[in-house]
Amino acid sequence: MKYVLVTGGVVSGLGKGVTASSIGVVLEACGLRVTSIKIDPYLNTDAGTMSPFEHGEVFVLDDGGEVDLDLGNYERFLDVTLTKDNNITTGKIYQSVLEKERKGDYLGKTVQVVPHITDAIKDWIESVSLIPVDGKEGQADVCVIELGGTVGDIESMPFIEALRQLSFSVGQENFCLIHVSLIPVLGVVGEQKTKPTQHSVRELRALGLTPHFLACRSAQPLLEATKAKLSQFCHVPAANILNIHDVPNIWHVPLLLRNQNAHHSILKQLNLTSVATAPDLDSWTKMAETFDNLADHVKIAMVGKYVGLTDSYLSVVKALLHACIACSLKPQIEWIAASDLEDESEKSTPEAHAAAWKILKSAECILVPGGFGDRGVSGMVLAAKYARENKVPYLGICLGMQIAVIEFARSVLGLERANSTEFDAQTPDPVVIFMPEGSRTHMGSTMRLGSRRTLLQSRDSLTSKLYGDVCYVDERHRHRYEVNPEVAQVLEEAGLRLVGKDDTGKRIEVIELHDHPFYVGVQFHPEFKSRPTRPSPLFLGFILAARKLLQTHLSS
């Protein structure tokens, strides 16, 4: 197995995930099979209990793993299906070592960070890298490893040491280290500064790892003088200093790497030049250029709770992008804090209230994504009501579907206090309830997670048609509340079509309105399986409906 390690220096949030994904894309384009691992040095076992405000969205895998959003980038860029073991955390490592210690596997030895924790890290990397993730038999050729955080962080020290040992044990021609760093420009001086990168590389070398490549993040392309200085003081050949400057969209990053012959240098370092081919990135070039040249926008209202950090809905944003490009449109996402739509905000923050409603009413379609807790729920209900009554295309995902059911029960069935027991435990009309198999004492990994089969009740449903006249779909879930099966018949008699159910036939998975251009709610998360060249059918239908092209698409 060949390993490519991507580390980061100076500051976090430089785009190590996109860089690692893009390196994988370029290597795949050379005919190699690629897998990937993300190391997160935090103590959490997984990302499932983290706030989206703090860590961005929680990405869900087929096997139910709740992982860092970078694994979503890997799946979208490389078109692979990863497992929860592809995300290593300090919590997982320590948990596995302590379980062994309790069982007596260490034969009475003193269990220490070195060698026991570092050995566990190496064993995990080496075993997971052998698991195929591209649907083919046999192991991949290259494993791209991203080390989260910044070099020098206390919590990442055991991982740095383990990776140092790994690089020594596998040999130079099987290990390639790419260090992502920042080249800032001070406004007053206007000069590209290399000193932060010099210090970062010095820190990395002091820990026993010497970078083969520098991936330099900057606003503008690097000057030759800057490259020469970096090469001299960081002991990296000038040809191996890669410049990843700001680009119109991230699909240009693999092209940037290709244009700088990064693939050739990486293949040479890994002794793979004899088995690799010239990189074929025609499809990526076409995607990147198509997006750049799009002029026609579609206005999408995103009504959510975590709109202060767009990474909270990263996969939804990417799924919208994939669908829009398939329709030759550029997404214009208008972020609306759900609480700004509520009646209370009209009194407390009238300007924000008026602005939110103005945006909502000018949008061509409305999307309510997933979320937890009662903040902003009333605003989401109002958005769903507006979409239903004014025939505006509406897509409700997870919580968004539950919101649509609550709104329908209140407005159509006349159940004014209809609610979810998540928001009102004493509601007399619980149309959304806690799932019976859920845990009320433990939060981590206790939801209904991962890929589950949804049986579509009618081939005549819009959802079935969008997926290609199928009778079932397999999509990823992440929820602990569900539509109350006891109100299913009443909802259906009032006109809400319950077109998708789980394999028991009781749990409601998909709802639709018949006399509406597009009013769909799904309990699953279709955004997690959307790909640049294969947009999610529901997102595609949503965008087509916004442009009144859905029926034409279905008939063709």
Coordinates of C-alpha atoms in Angstrom, one line a residue:
M1 CA 0.0 0.0 0.0
K2 CA 1.2 3.5 -0.9
Y3 CA 0.3 6.3 1.5
V4 CA -0.1 10.0 0.9
L5 CA -0.4 12.0 4.1
V6 CA -1.8 15.5 4.1
T7 CA -1.1 17.7 7.1
G8 CA -1.8 21.4 7.8
G9 CA 0.1 24.3 9.3
V10 CA -0.2 27.9 10.4
V11 CA -4.0 28.0 10.8
S12 CA -6.9 25.6 10.5
G13 CA -9.6 25.8 7.8
L14 CA -7.1 26.0 4.9
G15 CA -8.9 23.4 2.8
K16 CA -6.9 20.3 3.7
G17 CA -10.0 18.2 2.9
V18 CA -10.4 19.7 -0.6
T19 CA -6.7 19.3 -1.2
A20 CA -6.7 15.7 -0.1
S21 CA -9.8 15.0 -2.2
S22 CA -8.2 16.7 -5.2
I23 CA -5.0 14.7 -4.9
G24 CA -7.2 11.6 -4.9
V25 CA -9.0 12.8 -8.0
V26 CA -5.7 13.4 -9.9
L27 CA -4.4 10.0 -8.9
E28 CA -7.6 8.3 -9.9
A29 CA -7.4 10.2 -13.2
C30 CA -4.0 8.5 -13.7
G31 CA -5.7 5.1 -13.5
L32 CA -5.0 4.3 -9.9
R33 CA -7.5 3.1 -7.3
V34 CA -7.7 5.4 -4.3
T35 CA -9.1 5.1 -0.7
S36 CA -9.0 7.7 2.0
I37 CA -8.8 8.1 5.8
K38 CA -9.6 11.2 7.9
I39 CA -7.9 11.6 11.3
D40 CA -9.7 13.8 13.8
P41 CA -7.7 14.3 16.9
Y42 CA -10.6 15.3 19.1
L43 CA -11.7 13.0 22.0
N44 CA -15.3 12.5 20.7
T45 CA -15.8 9.0 19.5
D46 CA -17.5 10.4 16.4
A47 CA -19.0 13.7 15.1
G48 CA -22.6 12.7 16.0
T49 CA -23.0 14.8 19.2
M50 CA -21.2 17.9 17.9
S51 CA -23.0 21.2 17.3
P52 CA -23.1 22.2 13.6
F53 CA -22.1 25.7 14.6
E54 CA -18.9 24.3 16.0
H55 CA -17.9 21.7 13.5
G56 CA -20.1 22.0 10.5
E57 CA -22.5 19.3 9.3
V58 CA -22.4 15.7 10.5
F59 CA -22.0 13.5 7.4
V60 CA -23.7 10.1 7.5
L61 CA -22.3 7.1 5.8
D62 CA -24.1 3.9 4.5
D63 CA -23.1 1.9 7.5
G64 CA -24.5 4.6 9.9
G65 CA -21.2 6.2 10.7
E66 CA -21.6 9.9 11.8
V67 CA -18.4 11.5 10.6
D68 CA -16.6 14.7 9.7
L69 CA -17.8 16.6 6.7
D70 CA -14.5 16.0 4.9
L71 CA -15.5 12.4 4.3
G72 CA -18.4 13.9 2.3
N73 CA -15.9 15.7 0.2
Y74 CA -14.0 12.4 -0.4
E75 CA -17.2 10.6 -1.4
R76 CA -18.3 13.3 -3.8
F77 CA -14.8 13.9 -5.4
L78 CA -13.7 10.2 -5.6
D79 CA -17.2 8.7 -6.0
V80 CA -16.5 6.1 -3.3
T81 CA -18.5 4.7 -0.4
L82 CA -16.6 5.0 2.8
T83 CA -17.2 3.3 6.2
K84 CA -17.1 4.7 9.7
D85 CA -13.7 3.1 10.2
N86 CA -12.3 5.5 7.5
N87 CA -12.7 8.3 10.2
I88 CA -10.3 7.8 13.0
T89 CA -10.7 9.9 16.2
T90 CA -8.7 10.0 19.4
G91 CA -11.8 8.8 21.2
K92 CA -12.0 5.6 19.0
I93 CA -8.3 4.9 19.5
Y94 CA -8.3 5.3 23.2
Q95 CA -11.6 3.3 23.5
S96 CA -10.1 0.4 21.6
V97 CA -6.9 0.4 23.7
L98 CA -8.7 0.6 27.0
E99 CA -11.1 -2.2 26.0
K100 CA -8.0 -4.4 25.2
E101 CA -6.4 -3.4 28.6
R102 CA -9.6 -4.4 30.4
K103 CA -9.6 -7.8 28.7
G104 CA -6.0 -8.3 29.6
D105 CA -4.6 -8.3 26.1
Y106 CA -1.5 -6.4 27.2
L107 CA -0.4 -9.2 29.5
G108 CA 0.1 -6.9 32.6
K109 CA 2.3 -4.4 30.8
T110 CA 2.1 -0.7 31.6
V111 CA -0.2 0.7 28.9
Q112 CA 1.3 3.9 27.5
V113 CA 0.8 6.4 24.6
V114 CA 4.0 5.0 23.1
P115 CA 3.9 2.2 22.0
H116 CA 0.3 1.2 22.7
I117 CA -1.7 4.1 21.4
T118 CA 0.7 4.7 18.4
D119 CA 0.6 1.0 17.5
A120 CA -3.2 1.1 17.6
I121 CA -3.2 4.1 15.2
K122 CA -0.8 2.3 12.8
D123 CA -2.8 -0.9 12.9
W124 CA -6.0 0.9 12.3
I125 CA -4.6 2.8 9.3
E126 CA -3.0 -0.3 7.8
S127 CA -6.2 -2.4 8.1
V128 CA -8.7 0.2 6.9
S129 CA -6.6 1.1 3.9
L130 CA -7.0 -2.4 2.6
I131 CA -10.8 -2.2 2.5
P132 CA -12.1 -1.5 -1.0
V133 CA -14.4 1.5 -1.2
D134 CA -15.0 1.8 -5.0
G135 CA -17.1 -1.3 -5.4
K136 CA -14.3 -3.4 -6.9
E137 CA -12.5 -6.4 -5.6
G138 CA -9.1 -6.1 -4.0
Q139 CA -7.3 -3.3 -2.2
A140 CA -6.7 0.2 -3.5
D141 CA -3.3 1.4 -4.9
V142 CA -3.0 4.5 -2.8
C143 CA -4.5 5.6 0.6
V144 CA -4.8 9.4 1.1
I145 CA -4.7 10.3 4.8
E146 CA -5.7 13.7 6.1
L147 CA -4.6 14.7 9.5
G148 CA -7.1 17.1 11.0
G149 CA -6.1 20.2 13.0
T150 CA -2.7 22.0 12.8
V151 CA 0.8 20.7 13.3
G152 CA 1.9 21.5 16.8
D153 CA -1.5 20.9 18.4
I154 CA -1.2 18.9 21.6
E155 CA -4.0 16.5 20.8
S156 CA -2.5 15.5 17.4
M157 CA 1.0 14.5 18.9
P158 CA 0.3 10.7 19.1
F159 CA -0.9 10.7 15.5
I160 CA 2.2 12.5 14.3
E161 CA 4.4 10.0 16.1
A162 CA 2.4 7.1 14.7
L163 CA 2.6 8.5 11.2
R164 CA 6.4 9.0 11.7
Q165 CA 6.7 5.4 12.6
L166 CA 4.5 4.3 9.7
S167 CA 6.6 6.3 7.2
F168 CA 9.8 4.6 8.5
S169 CA 8.3 1.1 8.5
V170 CA 6.7 1.2 5.0
G171 CA 9.8 2.9 3.4
Q172 CA 10.4 6.1 1.5
E173 CA 8.9 5.0 -1.8
N174 CA 5.6 4.0 -0.2
F175 CA 5.1 7.3 1.7
C176 CA 4.5 10.8 0.5
L177 CA 3.9 13.8 2.8
I178 CA 2.1 16.9 1.6
H179 CA 2.0 19.9 4.0
V180 CA -0.7 22.4 3.4
S181 CA 0.2 25.9 4.6
L182 CA -0.8 29.5 4.3
I183 CA 1.1 32.2 2.4
P184 CA -0.5 35.5 3.7
V185 CA -0.1 38.9 2.2
L186 CA 0.0 41.8 4.7
G187 CA -2.2 44.7 3.4
V188 CA 0.3 47.4 4.2
V189 CA 3.4 45.7 2.7
G190 CA 1.7 43.7 -0.1
E191 CA 4.4 41.0 0.0
Q192 CA 3.8 37.3 0.1
K193 CA 5.1 36.2 3.5
T194 CA 6.8 32.8 3.9
K195 CA 7.8 33.0 7.5
P196 CA 4.6 31.2 8.9
T197 CA 5.2 28.3 6.5
Q198 CA 8.9 28.1 7.5
H199 CA 8.0 27.9 11.2
S200 CA 5.3 25.3 10.4
V201 CA 7.7 23.1 8.4
R202 CA 10.3 23.5 11.2
E203 CA 7.8 22.2 13.7
L204 CA 6.9 19.3 11.5
R205 CA 10.6 18.3 11.0
A206 CA 11.2 18.6 14.7
L207 CA 8.6 15.9 15.2
G208 CA 10.3 13.6 12.8
L209 CA 8.4 14.2 9.5
T210 CA 9.9 15.9 6.5
P211 CA 7.4 17.1 3.8
H212 CA 8.0 16.1 0.3
F213 CA 5.6 18.7 -1.0
L214 CA 4.2 22.0 0.1
A215 CA 0.7 22.9 -0.9
C216 CA 0.6 26.7 -0.5
R217 CA -2.8 28.4 0.0
S218 CA -2.9 32.0 -1.2
A219 CA -5.3 34.5 -2.6
Q220 CA -3.2 35.1 -5.7
P221 CA -0.7 32.8 -7.6
L222 CA 2.7 32.4 -5.9
L223 CA 5.5 34.5 -7.3
E224 CA 8.6 32.7 -8.4
A225 CA 10.7 34.6 -5.8
T226 CA 8.3 33.3 -3.1
K227 CA 8.7 29.7 -4.4
A228 CA 12.5 30.0 -4.4
K229 CA 12.5 31.3 -0.8
L230 CA 10.2 28.5 0.4
S231 CA 12.4 25.9 -1.4
Q232 CA 15.6 27.3 0.2
F233 CA 14.3 27.5 3.8
C234 CA 11.9 24.5 3.9
H235 CA 14.2 22.0 2.1
V236 CA 11.6 21.2 -0.6
P237 CA 12.4 21.2 -4.3
A238 CA 10.8 24.2 -6.1
A239 CA 9.1 21.7 -8.5
N240 CA 7.3 20.2 -5.4
I241 CA 5.9 23.5 -4.2
L242 CA 2.3 23.5 -5.3
N243 CA 0.2 26.6 -5.3
I244 CA -3.4 26.2 -4.5
H245 CA -4.6 29.8 -4.9
D246 CA -8.3 30.9 -4.7
V247 CA -10.4 29.7 -7.6
P248 CA -14.0 30.4 -8.8
N249 CA -15.1 26.9 -7.6
I250 CA -13.4 23.9 -5.9
W251 CA -13.6 21.7 -9.0
H252 CA -10.7 23.8 -10.4
V253 CA -8.4 22.4 -7.6
P254 CA -7.6 19.0 -9.3
L255 CA -7.0 21.0 -12.5
L256 CA -4.6 23.3 -10.7
L257 CA -2.6 20.3 -9.4
R258 CA -2.6 18.6 -12.8
N259 CA -1.4 21.9 -14.5
Q260 CA 1.6 22.0 -12.0
N261 CA 2.5 18.4 -12.8
A262 CA 1.7 17.4 -9.1
H263 CA 0.6 13.9 -10.3
H264 CA 4.0 13.3 -12.0
S265 CA 6.0 14.3 -8.9
I266 CA 3.7 12.3 -6.5
L267 CA 3.9 9.2 -8.7
K268 CA 7.7 9.5 -8.9
Q269 CA 7.9 9.8 -5.1
L270 CA 5.7 6.7 -4.7
N271 CA 7.4 4.8 -7.5
L272 CA 4.2 4.4 -9.5
T273 CA 5.2 6.0 -12.8
S274 CA 5.4 2.7 -14.6
V275 CA 1.8 1.7 -13.8
A276 CA 0.1 5.1 -14.0
T277 CA -1.3 6.7 -17.2
A278 CA -1.6 10.3 -18.2
P279 CA -4.3 12.0 -16.2
D280 CA -7.7 12.1 -17.8
L281 CA -9.6 15.1 -16.3
D282 CA -11.8 16.0 -19.2
S283 CA -15.0 15.6 -17.2
W284 CA -13.6 17.7 -14.4
T285 CA -12.5 20.4 -16.8
K286 CA -16.0 20.4 -18.4
M287 CA -17.7 20.6 -15.0
A288 CA -15.5 23.5 -13.8
E289 CA -15.8 25.5 -17.0
T290 CA -19.6 24.8 -17.2
F291 CA -20.1 26.2 -13.7
D292 CA -18.0 29.3 -14.5
N293 CA -19.9 30.1 -17.6
L294 CA -23.4 29.8 -16.1
A295 CA -25.3 33.1 -16.1
D296 CA -28.9 32.1 -15.4
H297 CA -29.7 31.9 -11.6
V298 CA -32.4 30.0 -9.7
K299 CA -33.4 31.6 -6.4
I300 CA -33.6 29.1 -3.6
A301 CA -34.8 30.0 0.0
M302 CA -33.0 27.8 2.6
V303 CA -35.0 28.1 5.8
G304 CA -32.9 26.6 8.6
K305 CA -31.6 26.9 12.2
Y306 CA -27.8 27.0 11.5
V307 CA -27.7 29.5 8.7
G308 CA -24.9 31.4 10.5
L309 CA -22.4 28.8 9.3
T310 CA -23.1 27.5 5.8
D311 CA -20.9 24.4 6.4
S312 CA -23.8 23.2 8.7
Y313 CA -25.6 22.4 5.5
L314 CA -22.7 21.6 3.2
S315 CA -24.1 18.5 1.6
V316 CA -27.4 20.2 0.9
V317 CA -25.6 23.0 -0.7
K318 CA -23.5 20.6 -2.9
A319 CA -26.6 18.6 -3.8
L320 CA -28.3 21.8 -4.9
L321 CA -25.2 22.7 -7.0
H322 CA -25.2 19.3 -8.7
A323 CA -28.9 19.6 -9.6
C324 CA -28.5 23.2 -10.8
I325 CA -25.6 22.4 -13.1
A326 CA -27.6 19.5 -14.6
C327 CA -30.2 22.1 -15.4
S328 CA -27.7 24.7 -16.7
L329 CA -28.4 27.0 -13.8
K330 CA -26.4 28.6 -11.0
P331 CA -27.8 28.3 -7.5
Q332 CA -28.6 31.5 -5.7
I333 CA -29.1 30.3 -2.2
E334 CA -30.9 32.8 0.1
W335 CA -30.3 31.9 3.7
I336 CA -33.2 32.6 6.0
A337 CA -33.0 32.1 9.8
A338 CA -36.2 30.4 10.6
S339 CA -36.7 32.4 13.8
D340 CA -36.8 35.6 11.7
L341 CA -40.1 34.4 10.1
E342 CA -41.8 34.0 13.4
D343 CA -44.5 36.3 14.6
E344 CA -42.5 37.1 17.7
S345 CA -39.6 38.5 15.6
E346 CA -42.0 41.0 14.1
K347 CA -42.1 42.8 17.5
S348 CA -38.5 42.2 18.6
T349 CA -36.6 42.5 15.3
P350 CA -39.1 44.0 12.7
E351 CA -36.4 44.7 10.1
A352 CA -35.1 41.2 10.1
H353 CA -38.6 39.8 10.0
A354 CA -39.6 42.0 7.0
A355 CA -36.4 41.1 5.2
A356 CA -36.8 37.3 5.8
W357 CA -40.4 37.4 4.5
K358 CA -39.4 39.5 1.5
I359 CA -36.7 36.9 0.6
L360 CA -39.1 34.0 1.1
K361 CA -41.8 35.5 -1.1
S362 CA -39.3 36.3 -3.9
A363 CA -37.8 32.7 -4.0
E364 CA -38.6 30.3 -6.8
C365 CA -38.5 27.3 -4.4
I366 CA -38.2 26.7 -0.6
L367 CA -36.1 24.1 1.2
V368 CA -36.3 23.2 4.9
P369 CA -33.3 21.0 5.9
G370 CA -32.8 18.8 8.9
G371 CA -32.1 20.0 12.5
F372 CA -32.8 19.3 16.2
G373 CA -34.4 21.3 18.9
D374 CA -37.4 23.7 19.0
R375 CA -35.7 27.0 18.0
G376 CA -37.1 28.4 14.8
V377 CA -39.7 25.6 14.4
S378 CA -42.6 28.1 14.2
G379 CA -40.8 29.9 11.3
M380 CA -40.3 26.7 9.4
V381 CA -44.0 25.9 9.8
L382 CA -44.9 29.3 8.4
A383 CA -42.5 28.7 5.4
A384 CA -44.1 25.3 4.7
K385 CA -47.6 26.8 4.9
Y386 CA -46.6 29.6 2.5
A387 CA -45.2 27.0 0.0
R388 CA -48.2 24.8 0.2
E389 CA -50.8 27.6 -0.2
N390 CA -49.0 29.5 -2.9
K391 CA -47.9 26.4 -4.9
V392 CA -44.2 27.2 -4.5
P393 CA -42.0 24.1 -4.9
Y394 CA -41.1 22.7 -1.4
L395 CA -38.6 20.1 -0.3
G396 CA -38.5 19.1 3.3
I397 CA -35.6 16.9 4.5
C398 CA -35.9 15.0 7.8
L399 CA -37.1 17.7 10.1
G400 CA -38.4 19.5 7.0
M401 CA -40.8 16.6 6.3
Q402 CA -42.0 16.6 10.0
I403 CA -42.6 20.3 9.7
A404 CA -44.7 19.8 6.6
V405 CA -46.8 17.2 8.5
I406 CA -47.3 19.5 11.5
E407 CA -48.3 22.4 9.3
F408 CA -50.8 20.1 7.4
A409 CA -52.3 18.8 10.6
R410 CA -52.8 22.3 11.9
S411 CA -54.0 24.1 8.8
V412 CA -55.9 21.3 7.0
L413 CA -57.0 19.0 9.8
G414 CA -57.7 21.9 12.1
L415 CA -55.6 20.5 15.0
E416 CA -54.3 23.8 16.2
R417 CA -51.9 22.3 18.8
A418 CA -50.6 19.5 16.6
N419 CA -46.9 19.2 17.2
S420 CA -43.9 17.0 17.6
T421 CA -43.2 15.6 21.1
E422 CA -39.7 16.9 20.5
F423 CA -41.0 20.5 20.8
D424 CA -44.0 20.0 23.0
A425 CA -44.1 16.8 25.2
Q426 CA -47.7 17.6 26.3
T427 CA -49.2 18.2 22.9
P428 CA -52.8 16.7 22.7
D429 CA -52.2 15.9 19.0
P430 CA -48.7 14.3 18.6
V431 CA -48.3 13.9 14.9
V432 CA -44.5 13.4 15.3
I433 CA -43.3 11.1 18.0
F434 CA -40.1 9.7 19.5
M435 CA -39.2 6.4 17.9
P436 CA -39.9 3.5 20.2
E437 CA -36.4 1.9 19.7
G438 CA -34.6 5.1 20.5
S439 CA -32.6 5.8 23.7
R440 CA -33.6 8.6 26.0
T441 CA -30.4 8.3 28.1
H442 CA -27.6 8.2 25.5
M443 CA -27.2 10.6 22.6
G444 CA -24.3 9.2 20.6
S445 CA -25.0 6.6 17.9
T446 CA -28.6 6.0 19.2
M447 CA -30.5 7.5 16.3
R448 CA -31.8 5.6 13.2
L449 CA -28.7 5.9 11.1
G450 CA -27.3 4.8 7.8
S451 CA -28.7 3.4 4.6
R452 CA -32.3 2.1 4.9
R453 CA -34.7 0.9 2.3
T454 CA -37.8 2.9 1.6
L455 CA -40.6 1.1 -0.2
L456 CA -42.5 3.4 -2.6
Q457 CA -46.2 2.6 -2.3
S458 CA -47.1 3.7 -5.8
R459 CA -45.3 3.9 -9.2
D460 CA -47.5 6.8 -9.9
S461 CA -45.9 9.0 -7.2
L462 CA -43.6 11.8 -8.1
T463 CA -40.8 10.4 -6.0
S464 CA -40.9 7.0 -7.9
K465 CA -40.9 8.8 -11.2
L466 CA -37.9 10.9 -10.3
Y467 CA -35.9 7.9 -9.2
G468 CA -36.8 6.1 -12.5
D469 CA -40.1 4.4 -11.9
V470 CA -38.7 2.3 -9.1
C471 CA -40.5 0.5 -6.2
Y472 CA -37.9 1.2 -3.6
V473 CA -34.9 3.5 -2.8
D474 CA -32.0 3.1 -0.5
E475 CA -31.1 6.4 1.2
R476 CA -29.2 7.4 4.4
H477 CA -31.1 8.4 7.6
R478 CA -30.3 10.3 10.7
H479 CA -33.3 10.8 13.0
R480 CA -34.8 9.9 16.4
Y481 CA -38.4 11.2 15.8
E482 CA -40.9 10.0 13.2
V483 CA -44.3 10.8 11.9
N484 CA -46.9 9.1 14.2
P485 CA -48.2 6.0 12.4
E486 CA -51.5 6.4 14.2
V487 CA -52.3 9.6 12.3
A488 CA -51.4 8.1 8.9
Q489 CA -54.9 7.3 7.8
V490 CA -56.3 10.7 8.9
L491 CA -53.5 12.5 7.0
E492 CA -54.1 10.5 3.9
E493 CA -57.8 10.9 3.9
A494 CA -57.3 14.7 4.1
G495 CA -55.1 14.7 1.0
L496 CA -51.5 14.2 2.2
R497 CA -50.1 11.3 0.2
L498 CA -47.9 8.9 2.2
V499 CA -46.0 7.5 -0.8
G500 CA -43.0 6.0 1.0
K501 CA -42.8 3.7 4.0
D502 CA -40.1 1.5 5.6
D503 CA -39.9 -2.2 5.2
T504 CA -42.4 -2.8 8.1
G505 CA -45.0 -0.7 6.2
K506 CA -45.6 1.5 9.3
R507 CA -42.9 4.1 9.4
I508 CA -43.6 7.0 7.0
E509 CA -40.7 8.0 4.9
V510 CA -42.0 10.1 2.0
I511 CA -45.0 12.5 1.7
E512 CA -46.3 14.4 -1.3
L513 CA -49.2 16.7 -2.2
H514 CA -51.0 15.7 -5.4
D515 CA -52.4 19.1 -6.4
H516 CA -49.1 20.9 -6.1
P517 CA -46.2 21.4 -8.6
F518 CA -43.7 19.9 -6.1
Y519 CA -44.4 19.4 -2.4
V520 CA -42.2 16.6 -1.2
G521 CA -41.0 15.7 2.3
V522 CA -38.6 12.8 3.0
Q523 CA -37.4 11.4 6.3
F524 CA -34.1 10.4 4.8
H525 CA -31.2 12.6 3.6
P526 CA -30.9 12.4 -0.2
E527 CA -28.1 15.0 -0.2
F528 CA -25.6 12.5 1.2
K529 CA -25.6 10.4 -2.0
S530 CA -25.6 13.2 -4.5
R531 CA -22.6 13.3 -6.8
P532 CA -21.4 16.0 -9.3
T533 CA -22.2 13.8 -12.3
R534 CA -25.2 12.1 -10.7
P535 CA -27.4 14.6 -8.9
S536 CA -30.0 13.4 -6.4
P537 CA -33.2 12.8 -8.2
L538 CA -35.2 14.7 -5.6
F539 CA -33.0 17.7 -5.8
L540 CA -33.1 17.6 -9.6
G541 CA -36.9 17.5 -9.5
F542 CA -37.0 20.3 -7.0
I543 CA -34.9 22.6 -9.2
L544 CA -36.8 21.6 -12.4
A545 CA -40.1 22.4 -10.6
A546 CA -38.8 25.8 -9.6
R547 CA -38.3 26.5 -13.4
K548 CA -41.6 24.8 -14.3
L549 CA -39.7 22.2 -16.3
L550 CA -40.6 19.2 -14.2
Q551 CA -43.4 17.8 -16.3
T552 CA -41.3 18.1 -19.5
H553 CA -38.5 16.2 -17.8
L554 CA -40.8 13.4 -16.6
S555 CA -42.5 13.0 -20.0
S556 CA -39.1 12.8 -21.7

